[in-house]
Coordinates of C-alpha atoms and ligand atoms in Angstrom, one line a residue:
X203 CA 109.7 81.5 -13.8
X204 CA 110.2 79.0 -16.5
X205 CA 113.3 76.5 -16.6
X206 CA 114.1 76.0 -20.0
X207 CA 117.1 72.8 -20.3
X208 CA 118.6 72.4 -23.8
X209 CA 120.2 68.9 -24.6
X210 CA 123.6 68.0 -26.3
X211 CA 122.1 68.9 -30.1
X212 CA 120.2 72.0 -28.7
X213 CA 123.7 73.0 -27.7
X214 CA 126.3 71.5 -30.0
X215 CA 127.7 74.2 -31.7
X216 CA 128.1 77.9 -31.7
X217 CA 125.7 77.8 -34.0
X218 CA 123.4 76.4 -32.1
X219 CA 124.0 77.9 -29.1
X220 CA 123.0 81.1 -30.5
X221 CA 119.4 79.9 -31.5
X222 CA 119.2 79.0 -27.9
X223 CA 120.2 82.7 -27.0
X224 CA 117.3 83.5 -29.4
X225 CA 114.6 81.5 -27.7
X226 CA 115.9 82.7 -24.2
X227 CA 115.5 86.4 -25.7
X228 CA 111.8 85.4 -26.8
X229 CA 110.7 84.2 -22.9
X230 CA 113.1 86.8 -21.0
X231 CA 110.2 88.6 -19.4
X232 CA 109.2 85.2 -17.8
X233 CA 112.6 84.5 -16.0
X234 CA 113.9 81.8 -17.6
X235 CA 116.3 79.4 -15.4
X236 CA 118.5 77.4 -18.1
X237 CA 119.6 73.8 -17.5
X238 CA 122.4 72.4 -20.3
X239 CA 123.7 69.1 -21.2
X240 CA 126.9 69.0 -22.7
X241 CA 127.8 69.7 -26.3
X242 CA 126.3 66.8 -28.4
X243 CA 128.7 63.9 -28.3
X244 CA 131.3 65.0 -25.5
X245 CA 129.7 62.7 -22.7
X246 CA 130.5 59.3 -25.0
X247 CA 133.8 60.9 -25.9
X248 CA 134.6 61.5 -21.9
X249 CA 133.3 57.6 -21.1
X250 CA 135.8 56.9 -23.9
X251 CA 138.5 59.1 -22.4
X252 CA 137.6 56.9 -19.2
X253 CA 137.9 53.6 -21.1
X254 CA 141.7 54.9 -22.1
X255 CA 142.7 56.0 -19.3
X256 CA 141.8 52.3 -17.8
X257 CA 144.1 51.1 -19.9
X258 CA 146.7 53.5 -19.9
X259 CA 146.4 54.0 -23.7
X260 CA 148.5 57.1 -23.6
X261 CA 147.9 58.6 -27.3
X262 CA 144.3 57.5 -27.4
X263 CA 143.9 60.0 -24.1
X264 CA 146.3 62.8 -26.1
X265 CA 144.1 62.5 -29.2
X266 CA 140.7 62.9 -27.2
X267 CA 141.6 65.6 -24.9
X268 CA 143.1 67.8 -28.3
X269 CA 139.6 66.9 -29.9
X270 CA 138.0 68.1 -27.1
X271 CA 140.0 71.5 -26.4
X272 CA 139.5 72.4 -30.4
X273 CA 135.6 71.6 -30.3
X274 CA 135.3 73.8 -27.2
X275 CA 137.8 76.6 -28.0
X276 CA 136.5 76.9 -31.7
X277 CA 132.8 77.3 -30.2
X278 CA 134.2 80.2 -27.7
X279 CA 135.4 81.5 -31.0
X280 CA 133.0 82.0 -33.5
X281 CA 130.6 82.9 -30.1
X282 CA 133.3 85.8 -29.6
X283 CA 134.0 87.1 -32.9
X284 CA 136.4 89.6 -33.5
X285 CA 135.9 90.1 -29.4
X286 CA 138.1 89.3 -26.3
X287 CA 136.7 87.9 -23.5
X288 CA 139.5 87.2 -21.1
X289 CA 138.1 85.8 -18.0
X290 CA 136.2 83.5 -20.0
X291 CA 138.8 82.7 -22.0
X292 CA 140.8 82.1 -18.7
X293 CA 137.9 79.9 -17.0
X294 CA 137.4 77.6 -20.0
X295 CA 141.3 77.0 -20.5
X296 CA 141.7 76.3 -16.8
X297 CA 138.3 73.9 -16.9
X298 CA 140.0 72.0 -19.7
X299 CA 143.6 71.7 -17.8
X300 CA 141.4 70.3 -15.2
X301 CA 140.3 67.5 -17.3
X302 CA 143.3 66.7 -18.9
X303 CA 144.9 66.5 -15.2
X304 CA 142.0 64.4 -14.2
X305 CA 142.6 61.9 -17.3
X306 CA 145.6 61.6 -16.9
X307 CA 145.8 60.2 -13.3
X308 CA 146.4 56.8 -12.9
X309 CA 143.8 54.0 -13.1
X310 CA 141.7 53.0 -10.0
X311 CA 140.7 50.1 -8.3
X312 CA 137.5 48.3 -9.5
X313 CA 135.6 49.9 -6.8
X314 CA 136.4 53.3 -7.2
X315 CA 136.0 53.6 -10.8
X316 CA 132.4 54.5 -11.1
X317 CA 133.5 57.4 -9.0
X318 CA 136.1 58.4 -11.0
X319 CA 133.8 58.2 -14.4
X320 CA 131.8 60.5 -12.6
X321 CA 134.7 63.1 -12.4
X322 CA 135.9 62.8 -15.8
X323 CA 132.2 63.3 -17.6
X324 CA 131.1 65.9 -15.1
X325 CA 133.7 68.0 -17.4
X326 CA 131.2 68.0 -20.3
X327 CA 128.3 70.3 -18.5
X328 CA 131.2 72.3 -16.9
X329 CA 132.4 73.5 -20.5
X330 CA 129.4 73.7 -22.3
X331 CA 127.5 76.2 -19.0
X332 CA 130.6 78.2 -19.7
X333 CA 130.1 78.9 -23.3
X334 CA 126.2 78.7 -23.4
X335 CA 126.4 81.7 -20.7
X336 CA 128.7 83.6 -23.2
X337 CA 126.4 83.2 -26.2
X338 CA 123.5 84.6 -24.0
X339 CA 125.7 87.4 -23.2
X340 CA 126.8 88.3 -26.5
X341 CA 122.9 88.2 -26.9
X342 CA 122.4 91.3 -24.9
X343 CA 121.3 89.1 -21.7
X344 CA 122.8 89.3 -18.2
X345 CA 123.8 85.7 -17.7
X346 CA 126.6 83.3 -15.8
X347 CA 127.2 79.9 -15.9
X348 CA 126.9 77.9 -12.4
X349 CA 127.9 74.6 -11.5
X350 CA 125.2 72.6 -9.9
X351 CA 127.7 70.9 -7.7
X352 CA 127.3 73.9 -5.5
X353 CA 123.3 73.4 -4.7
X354 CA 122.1 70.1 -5.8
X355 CA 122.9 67.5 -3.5
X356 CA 122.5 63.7 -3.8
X357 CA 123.5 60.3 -1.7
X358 CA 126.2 59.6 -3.6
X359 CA 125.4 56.6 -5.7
X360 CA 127.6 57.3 -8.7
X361 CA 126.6 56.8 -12.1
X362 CA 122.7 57.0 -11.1
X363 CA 122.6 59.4 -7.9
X364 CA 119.1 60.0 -6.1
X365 CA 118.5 63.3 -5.2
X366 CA 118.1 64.8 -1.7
X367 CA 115.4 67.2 -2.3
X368 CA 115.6 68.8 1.0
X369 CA 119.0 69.8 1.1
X370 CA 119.0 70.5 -2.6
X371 CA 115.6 72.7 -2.6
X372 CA 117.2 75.1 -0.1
X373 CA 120.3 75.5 -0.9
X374 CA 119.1 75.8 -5.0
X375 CA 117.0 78.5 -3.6
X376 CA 119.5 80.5 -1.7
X377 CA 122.1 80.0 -4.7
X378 CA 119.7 81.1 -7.7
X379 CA 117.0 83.3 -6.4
X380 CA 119.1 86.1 -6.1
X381 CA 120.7 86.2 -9.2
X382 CA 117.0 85.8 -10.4
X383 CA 115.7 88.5 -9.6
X384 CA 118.1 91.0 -10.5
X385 CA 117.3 89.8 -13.8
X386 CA 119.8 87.1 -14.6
X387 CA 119.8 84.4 -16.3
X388 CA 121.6 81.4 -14.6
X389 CA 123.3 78.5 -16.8
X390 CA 123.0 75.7 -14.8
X391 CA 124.8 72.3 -15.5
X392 CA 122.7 69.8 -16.2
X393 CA 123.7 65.9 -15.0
X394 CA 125.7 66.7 -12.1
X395 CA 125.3 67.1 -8.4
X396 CA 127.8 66.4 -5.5
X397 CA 127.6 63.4 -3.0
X398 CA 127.5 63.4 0.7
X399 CA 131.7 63.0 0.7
X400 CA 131.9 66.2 -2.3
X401 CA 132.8 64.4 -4.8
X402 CA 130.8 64.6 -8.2
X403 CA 127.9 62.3 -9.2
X404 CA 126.1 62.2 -12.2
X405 CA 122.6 61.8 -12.7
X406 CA 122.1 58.8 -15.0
X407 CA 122.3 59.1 -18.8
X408 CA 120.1 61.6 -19.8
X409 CA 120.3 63.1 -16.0
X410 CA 119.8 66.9 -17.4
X411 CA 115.8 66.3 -18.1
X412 CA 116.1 65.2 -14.3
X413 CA 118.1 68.3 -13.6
X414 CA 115.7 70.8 -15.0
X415 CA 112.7 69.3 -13.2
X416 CA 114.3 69.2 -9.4
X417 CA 114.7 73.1 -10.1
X418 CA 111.8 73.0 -11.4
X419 CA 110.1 71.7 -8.2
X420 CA 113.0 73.9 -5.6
X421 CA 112.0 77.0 -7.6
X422 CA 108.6 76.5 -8.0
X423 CA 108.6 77.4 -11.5
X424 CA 105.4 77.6 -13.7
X425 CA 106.9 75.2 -15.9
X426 CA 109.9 73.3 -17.2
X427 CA 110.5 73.3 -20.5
X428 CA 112.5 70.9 -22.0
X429 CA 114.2 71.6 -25.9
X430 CA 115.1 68.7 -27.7
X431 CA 115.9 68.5 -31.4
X432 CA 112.4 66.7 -32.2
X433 CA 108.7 68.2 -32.3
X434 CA 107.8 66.7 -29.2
X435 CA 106.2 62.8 -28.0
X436 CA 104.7 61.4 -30.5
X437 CA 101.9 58.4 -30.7
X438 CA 105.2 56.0 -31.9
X439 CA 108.6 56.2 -33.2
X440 CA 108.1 57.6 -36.5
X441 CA 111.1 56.1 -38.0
X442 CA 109.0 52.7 -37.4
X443 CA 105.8 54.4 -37.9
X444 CA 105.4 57.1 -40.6
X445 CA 102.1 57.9 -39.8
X446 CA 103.2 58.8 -35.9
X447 CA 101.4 61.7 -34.5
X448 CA 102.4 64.5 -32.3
X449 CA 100.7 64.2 -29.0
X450 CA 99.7 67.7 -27.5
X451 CA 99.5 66.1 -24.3
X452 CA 99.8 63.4 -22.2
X453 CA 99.9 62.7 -18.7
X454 CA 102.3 62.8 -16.0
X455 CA 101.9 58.5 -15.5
X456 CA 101.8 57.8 -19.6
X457 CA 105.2 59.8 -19.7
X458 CA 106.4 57.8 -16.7
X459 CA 105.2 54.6 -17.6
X460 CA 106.9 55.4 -21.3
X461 CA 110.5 56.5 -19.9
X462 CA 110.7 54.1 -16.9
X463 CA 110.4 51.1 -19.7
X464 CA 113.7 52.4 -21.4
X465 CA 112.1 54.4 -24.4
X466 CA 114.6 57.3 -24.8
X467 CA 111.6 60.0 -23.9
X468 CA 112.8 61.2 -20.7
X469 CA 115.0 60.4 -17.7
X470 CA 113.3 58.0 -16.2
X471 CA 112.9 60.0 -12.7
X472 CA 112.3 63.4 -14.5
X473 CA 108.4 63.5 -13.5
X474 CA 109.1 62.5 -9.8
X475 CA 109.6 66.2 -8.8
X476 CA 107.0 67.9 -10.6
X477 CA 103.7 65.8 -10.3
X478 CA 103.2 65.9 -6.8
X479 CA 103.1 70.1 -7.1
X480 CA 101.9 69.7 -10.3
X481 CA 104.3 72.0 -12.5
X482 CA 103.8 71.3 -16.4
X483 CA 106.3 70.4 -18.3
X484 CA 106.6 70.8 -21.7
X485 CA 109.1 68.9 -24.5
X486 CA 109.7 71.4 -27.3
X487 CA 112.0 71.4 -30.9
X488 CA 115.0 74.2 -30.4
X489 CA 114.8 74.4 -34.0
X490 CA 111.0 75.3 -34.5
X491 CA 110.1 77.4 -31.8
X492 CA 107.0 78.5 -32.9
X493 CA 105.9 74.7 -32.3
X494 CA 104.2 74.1 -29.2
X495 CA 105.5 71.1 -28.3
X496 CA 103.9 67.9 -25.9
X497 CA 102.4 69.3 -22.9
X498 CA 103.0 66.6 -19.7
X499 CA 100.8 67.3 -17.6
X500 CA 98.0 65.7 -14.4
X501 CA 95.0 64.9 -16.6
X502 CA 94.8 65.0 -20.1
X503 CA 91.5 63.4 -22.0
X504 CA 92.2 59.9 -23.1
X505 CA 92.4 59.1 -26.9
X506 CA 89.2 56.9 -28.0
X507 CA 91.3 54.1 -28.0
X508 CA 92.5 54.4 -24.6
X509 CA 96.2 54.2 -25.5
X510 CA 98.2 57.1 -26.2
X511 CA 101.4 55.8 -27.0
X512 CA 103.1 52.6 -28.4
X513 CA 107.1 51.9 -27.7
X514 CA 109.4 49.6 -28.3
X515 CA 112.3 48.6 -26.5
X516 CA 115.3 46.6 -27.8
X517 CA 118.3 44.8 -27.0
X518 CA 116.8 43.0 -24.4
X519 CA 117.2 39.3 -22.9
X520 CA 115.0 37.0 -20.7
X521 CA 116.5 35.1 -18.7
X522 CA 114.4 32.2 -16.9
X523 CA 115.1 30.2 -13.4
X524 CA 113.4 26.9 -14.4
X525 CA 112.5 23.9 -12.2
X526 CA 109.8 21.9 -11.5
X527 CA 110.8 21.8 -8.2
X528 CA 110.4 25.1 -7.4
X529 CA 106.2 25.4 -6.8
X530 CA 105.8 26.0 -3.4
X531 CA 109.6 26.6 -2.6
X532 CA 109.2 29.9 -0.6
X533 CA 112.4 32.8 -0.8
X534 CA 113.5 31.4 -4.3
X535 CA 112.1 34.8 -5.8
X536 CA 113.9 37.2 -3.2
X537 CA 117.0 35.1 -3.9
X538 CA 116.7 35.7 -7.6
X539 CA 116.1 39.5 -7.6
X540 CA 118.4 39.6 -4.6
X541 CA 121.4 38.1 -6.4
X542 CA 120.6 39.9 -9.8
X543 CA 121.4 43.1 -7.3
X544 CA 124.4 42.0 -6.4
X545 CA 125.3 41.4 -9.6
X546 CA 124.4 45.5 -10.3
X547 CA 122.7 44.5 -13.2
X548 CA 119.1 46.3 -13.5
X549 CA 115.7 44.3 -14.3
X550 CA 113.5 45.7 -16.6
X551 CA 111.0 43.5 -16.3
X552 CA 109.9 40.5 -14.4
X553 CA 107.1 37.2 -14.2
X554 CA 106.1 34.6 -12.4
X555 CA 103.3 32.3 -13.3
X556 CA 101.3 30.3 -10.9
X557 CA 103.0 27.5 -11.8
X558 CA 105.7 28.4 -9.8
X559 CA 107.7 26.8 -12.3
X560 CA 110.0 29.5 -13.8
X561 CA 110.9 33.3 -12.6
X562 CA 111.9 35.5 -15.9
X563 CA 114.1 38.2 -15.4
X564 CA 114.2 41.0 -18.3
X565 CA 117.5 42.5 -18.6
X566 CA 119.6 44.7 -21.5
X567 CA 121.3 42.2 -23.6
X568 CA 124.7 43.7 -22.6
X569 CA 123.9 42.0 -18.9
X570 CA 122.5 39.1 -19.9
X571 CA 125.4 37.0 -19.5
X572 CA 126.8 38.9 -16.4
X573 CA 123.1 37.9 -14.6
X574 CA 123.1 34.4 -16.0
X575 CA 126.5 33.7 -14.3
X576 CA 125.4 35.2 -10.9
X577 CA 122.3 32.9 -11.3
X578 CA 124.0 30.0 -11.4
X579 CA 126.6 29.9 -9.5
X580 CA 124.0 32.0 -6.6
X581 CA 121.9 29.0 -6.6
X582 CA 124.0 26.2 -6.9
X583 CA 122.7 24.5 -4.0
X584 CA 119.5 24.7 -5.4
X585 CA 120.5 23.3 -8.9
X586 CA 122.0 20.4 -6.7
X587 CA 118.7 19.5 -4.9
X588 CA 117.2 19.5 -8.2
X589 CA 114.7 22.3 -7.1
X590 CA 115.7 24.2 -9.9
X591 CA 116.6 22.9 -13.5
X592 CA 118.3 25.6 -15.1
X593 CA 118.9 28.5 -16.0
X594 CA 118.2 29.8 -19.4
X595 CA 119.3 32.7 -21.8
X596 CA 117.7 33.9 -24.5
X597 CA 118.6 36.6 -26.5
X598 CA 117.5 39.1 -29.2
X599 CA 114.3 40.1 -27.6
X600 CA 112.3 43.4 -27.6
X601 CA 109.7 44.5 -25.3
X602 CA 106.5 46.3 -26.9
X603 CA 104.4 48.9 -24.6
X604 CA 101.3 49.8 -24.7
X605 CA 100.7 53.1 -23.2
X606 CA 97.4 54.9 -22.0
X607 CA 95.7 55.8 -19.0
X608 CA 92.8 55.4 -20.9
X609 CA 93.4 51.9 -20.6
X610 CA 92.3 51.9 -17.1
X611 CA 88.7 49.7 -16.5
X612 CA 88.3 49.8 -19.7
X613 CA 87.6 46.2 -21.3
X614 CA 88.9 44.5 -24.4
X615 CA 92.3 46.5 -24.4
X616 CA 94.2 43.3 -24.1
X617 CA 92.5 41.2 -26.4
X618 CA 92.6 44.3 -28.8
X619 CA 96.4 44.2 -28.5
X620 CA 97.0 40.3 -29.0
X621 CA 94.4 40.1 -31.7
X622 CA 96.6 42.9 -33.6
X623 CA 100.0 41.0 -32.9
X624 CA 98.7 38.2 -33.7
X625 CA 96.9 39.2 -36.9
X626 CA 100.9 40.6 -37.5
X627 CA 102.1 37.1 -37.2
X628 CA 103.9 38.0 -34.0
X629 CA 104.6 35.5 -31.9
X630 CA 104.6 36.7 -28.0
X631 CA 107.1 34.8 -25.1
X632 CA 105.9 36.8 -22.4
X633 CA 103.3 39.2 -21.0
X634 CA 103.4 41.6 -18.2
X635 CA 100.3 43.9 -17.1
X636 CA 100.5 45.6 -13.5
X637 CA 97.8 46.8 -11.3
X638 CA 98.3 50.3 -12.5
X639 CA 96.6 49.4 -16.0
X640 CA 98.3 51.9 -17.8
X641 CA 100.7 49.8 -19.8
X642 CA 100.7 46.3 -21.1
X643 CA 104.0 45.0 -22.1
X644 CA 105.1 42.5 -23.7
X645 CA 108.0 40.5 -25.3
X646 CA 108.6 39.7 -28.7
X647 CA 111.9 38.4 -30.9
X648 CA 113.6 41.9 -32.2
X649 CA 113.0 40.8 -35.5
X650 CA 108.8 40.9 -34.9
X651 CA 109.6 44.5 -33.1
X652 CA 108.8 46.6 -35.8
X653 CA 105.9 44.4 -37.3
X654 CA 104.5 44.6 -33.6
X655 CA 104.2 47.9 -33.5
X656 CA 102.7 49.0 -36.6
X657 CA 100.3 46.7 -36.2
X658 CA 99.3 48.0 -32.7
X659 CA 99.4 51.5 -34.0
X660 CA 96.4 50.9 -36.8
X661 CA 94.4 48.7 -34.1
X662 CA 94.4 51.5 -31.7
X663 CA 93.6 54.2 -34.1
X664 CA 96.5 56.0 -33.4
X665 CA 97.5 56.5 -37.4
X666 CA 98.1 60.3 -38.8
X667 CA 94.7 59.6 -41.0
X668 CA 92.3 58.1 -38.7
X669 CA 92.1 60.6 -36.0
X670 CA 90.4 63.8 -36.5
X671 CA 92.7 65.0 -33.9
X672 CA 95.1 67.0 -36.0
X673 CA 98.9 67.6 -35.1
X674 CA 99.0 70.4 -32.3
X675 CA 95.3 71.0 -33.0
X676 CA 94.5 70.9 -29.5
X677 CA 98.4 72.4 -28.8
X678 CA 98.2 76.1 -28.3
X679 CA 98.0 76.0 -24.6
Ligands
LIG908 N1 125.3 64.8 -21.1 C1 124.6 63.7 -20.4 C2 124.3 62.6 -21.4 O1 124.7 62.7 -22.5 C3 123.3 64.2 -19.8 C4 122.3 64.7 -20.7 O2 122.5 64.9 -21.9 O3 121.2 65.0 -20.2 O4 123.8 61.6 -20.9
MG909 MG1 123.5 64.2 -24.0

């Protein structure tokens, strides 16, 4: 069994959709399990329909939810032809009066809105399993959509829900199995689940990669393939670095380590299920199947270099807790990290120095003030006692990783880096390296980003030219 999930441009248009029928035709004898994301765009429209509805802007909700009924209806369409498909038709129609009923409720309290974002952009998988399962049909393959609410169970943190695999391996299992192996092929939604109280969660941005590997993992598929609309990882972001490569491969940690740091690879938790049983999982171009793709998988020989990968992460702020006061001051650390929770705003990264002297917090520059404010006023006290000076904002920063087990042991790897950056006229603010040694990060002004990483890319050999590793040489796994 293979799970094959198709994002938003894999699936955005009838089009589209039927190249996916095509590849699912091409792996039918290997019981593919398909996972979709919602048509390309729909999940920012349906936050957008959320932010109206706040606000009760009553023609900006009108004029989204026509959008949306033409873009799906026109797609059952031209899948249809000249054909009828009544119950479908009927299904879709009644999907989209849900929505419309849904958006059209009144506003909630603070509290409860996360929940009710939830419900409105669940709505996006829910249409686009229903139409993805009729262009399989009209494919010649036996297929249904299904909603994953029914099977994949989480705790009920909306907006980033954690799975619970063993409630969500059996029941994904007793739901799909079946259907399986009397030769159909189930459209799952991707993104969604349903929390302990059955209302819907979602997954995170990007949830569907997450998605396809927790079936993955509950079906013990022999891998989980997942289509995007590029040729796979590659050594950097080619529209920084021309000379990029393709990877073939690279490990279950370097993918980790890459997505967990923001770069827009994978979800962040999509490896969680699959390393521990060790299922590969491959990220493939919809629109050049013949292309093998990046192969994610246990162990994968390091490049000569010992880094695989070089990312770049923007739109980030630091923002320091200062004070000479504060060497030796025990909880101040717990208190910082404990009020930057409260404040729901997520660190990226973190440092301390011996000194004792300051605590940087990493954040997305969209938080920055948000976690500055719960700073200050959190440690007011302190401020007045003079243990801590201030604290400080500063934005326009861009964190550069450095990706590669290879790294591991290995000596020179950080003076390689900062001889590069520094050869690049970079200037670096802050440096972070964990036990792991699989990535060094560090922080840079946005403008030095792109310098940063070119540079990097030449020192570590990782240009088109200077490897005789050719693209998908070693790729026909
Ligand atoms: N549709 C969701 C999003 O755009 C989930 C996904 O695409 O994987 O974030
Ligand atoms: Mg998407």
């Amino acid at each position: 069994m293979i799970i094959m999930k198709f994002g938003g441009t894999s699936v955005a248009t009838a089009q589209a959709m039927r190249q996916v029928a095509h590849i699912v035709n091409l792996y039918c004898d290997r019981q593919p399990v398909v996972v979709v994301s919602a048509l390309a765009g729909v999940t920012d429209t349906l936050v957008a329909l959320f932010a109206a509805q706040r606000v009760k802007n009553h023609s900006g909700i009108d004029d989204i939810l026509r959008k949306l009924s033409e873009r799906h209806l026109s797609v059952l369409a031209d899948l249809l032809g000249e054909e009828q498909d009544s119950p479908t038709q009927t299904k879709l129609v009644s999907l989209l009066a849900e929505l419309e009923r849904v958006a059209r409720l009144s506003p909630v309290a603070e509290s409860d809105q996360p929940r009710q974002l939830d419900q409105l952009v669940s709505f996006g998988e829910r249409l686009s399993t229903v139409l993805v399962a009729v262009a399989l049909r009209q494919a010649g393959r036996r297929a249904r959509d299904f909603d994953a609410r029914g099977f994949l169970f989480t705790d009920g943190q909306h907006g980033a829900a954690n799975i619970n695999f063993i409630m969500t391996n059996l029941a994904t299992t007793s739901t799909l199995q079946p259907y399986i192996e009397e030769g159909g092929v189930p459209v799952v939604t991707g993104f969604i689940g349903s929390a302990p109280d059955g209302s819907v969660t979602t997954l995170d941005r990007g949830g569907s990669d997450y998605t396809a590997t927790v079936l993955g993992a509950a079906l013990q598929a022999e891998e989980v393939w997942l289509w995007k609309e590029e040729d796979g990882i590659m050594t950097a972001d080619p529209r920084i670095v021309p000379k990029a490569r393709l990877l073939a491969a690279i490990t279950y940690r370097e993918a980790a380590e890459m997505s967990s740091h923001g770069a827009k690879v994978l979800h962040p938790l999509a490896i969680v299920p699959v390393r521990r049983p060790g299922i590969p999982v491959r990220v493939r171009n919809t629109f050049k199947p013949e292309a093998a793709g990046t192969l994610i998988t246990e162990s994968v020989e390091p490049p000569r270099s010992g880094v695989r990968v070089i990312t770049a992460i923007r739109d980030l702020s630091l923002v320091a807790v200062e004070g000479l006061g504060m060497t030796g001051l025990t909880g101040v650390a717990a208190e910082v990290t404990g009020l930057a929770k409260q404040a729901r705003v997520n660190i990226v990264m973190s440092m301390q120095a011996a000194s004792e002297q300051n605590i940087c917090l990493i954040c997305r520059s969209k938080d920055s003030e948000i976690l500055a404010g719960a700073l200050r006023s959190g440690l007011r006290e302190r401020m007045a006692a003079r243990l801590i000076d201030q604290v400080r904002v500063e934005d326009n920063m861009a964190a550069i990783v450095v990706v590669g087990e290879g790294m591991r042991g290995r000596k020179g790897v950080a003076g390689r880096v900062f001889s590069a950056v520094c050869g690049a006229e970079v200037n670096v603010s802050a440096i972070v390296q964990g036990p792991s040694e699989c990535n060094i990060t560090f922080l840079v002004q946005k403008e030095s980003a792109e310098d940063a990483v070119r540079a990097l890319h030449v020192a570590f050999d990782l240009d088109m030219s200077s490897e005789s590793v050719a693209i998908g040489g070693s790729n026909d796994q």
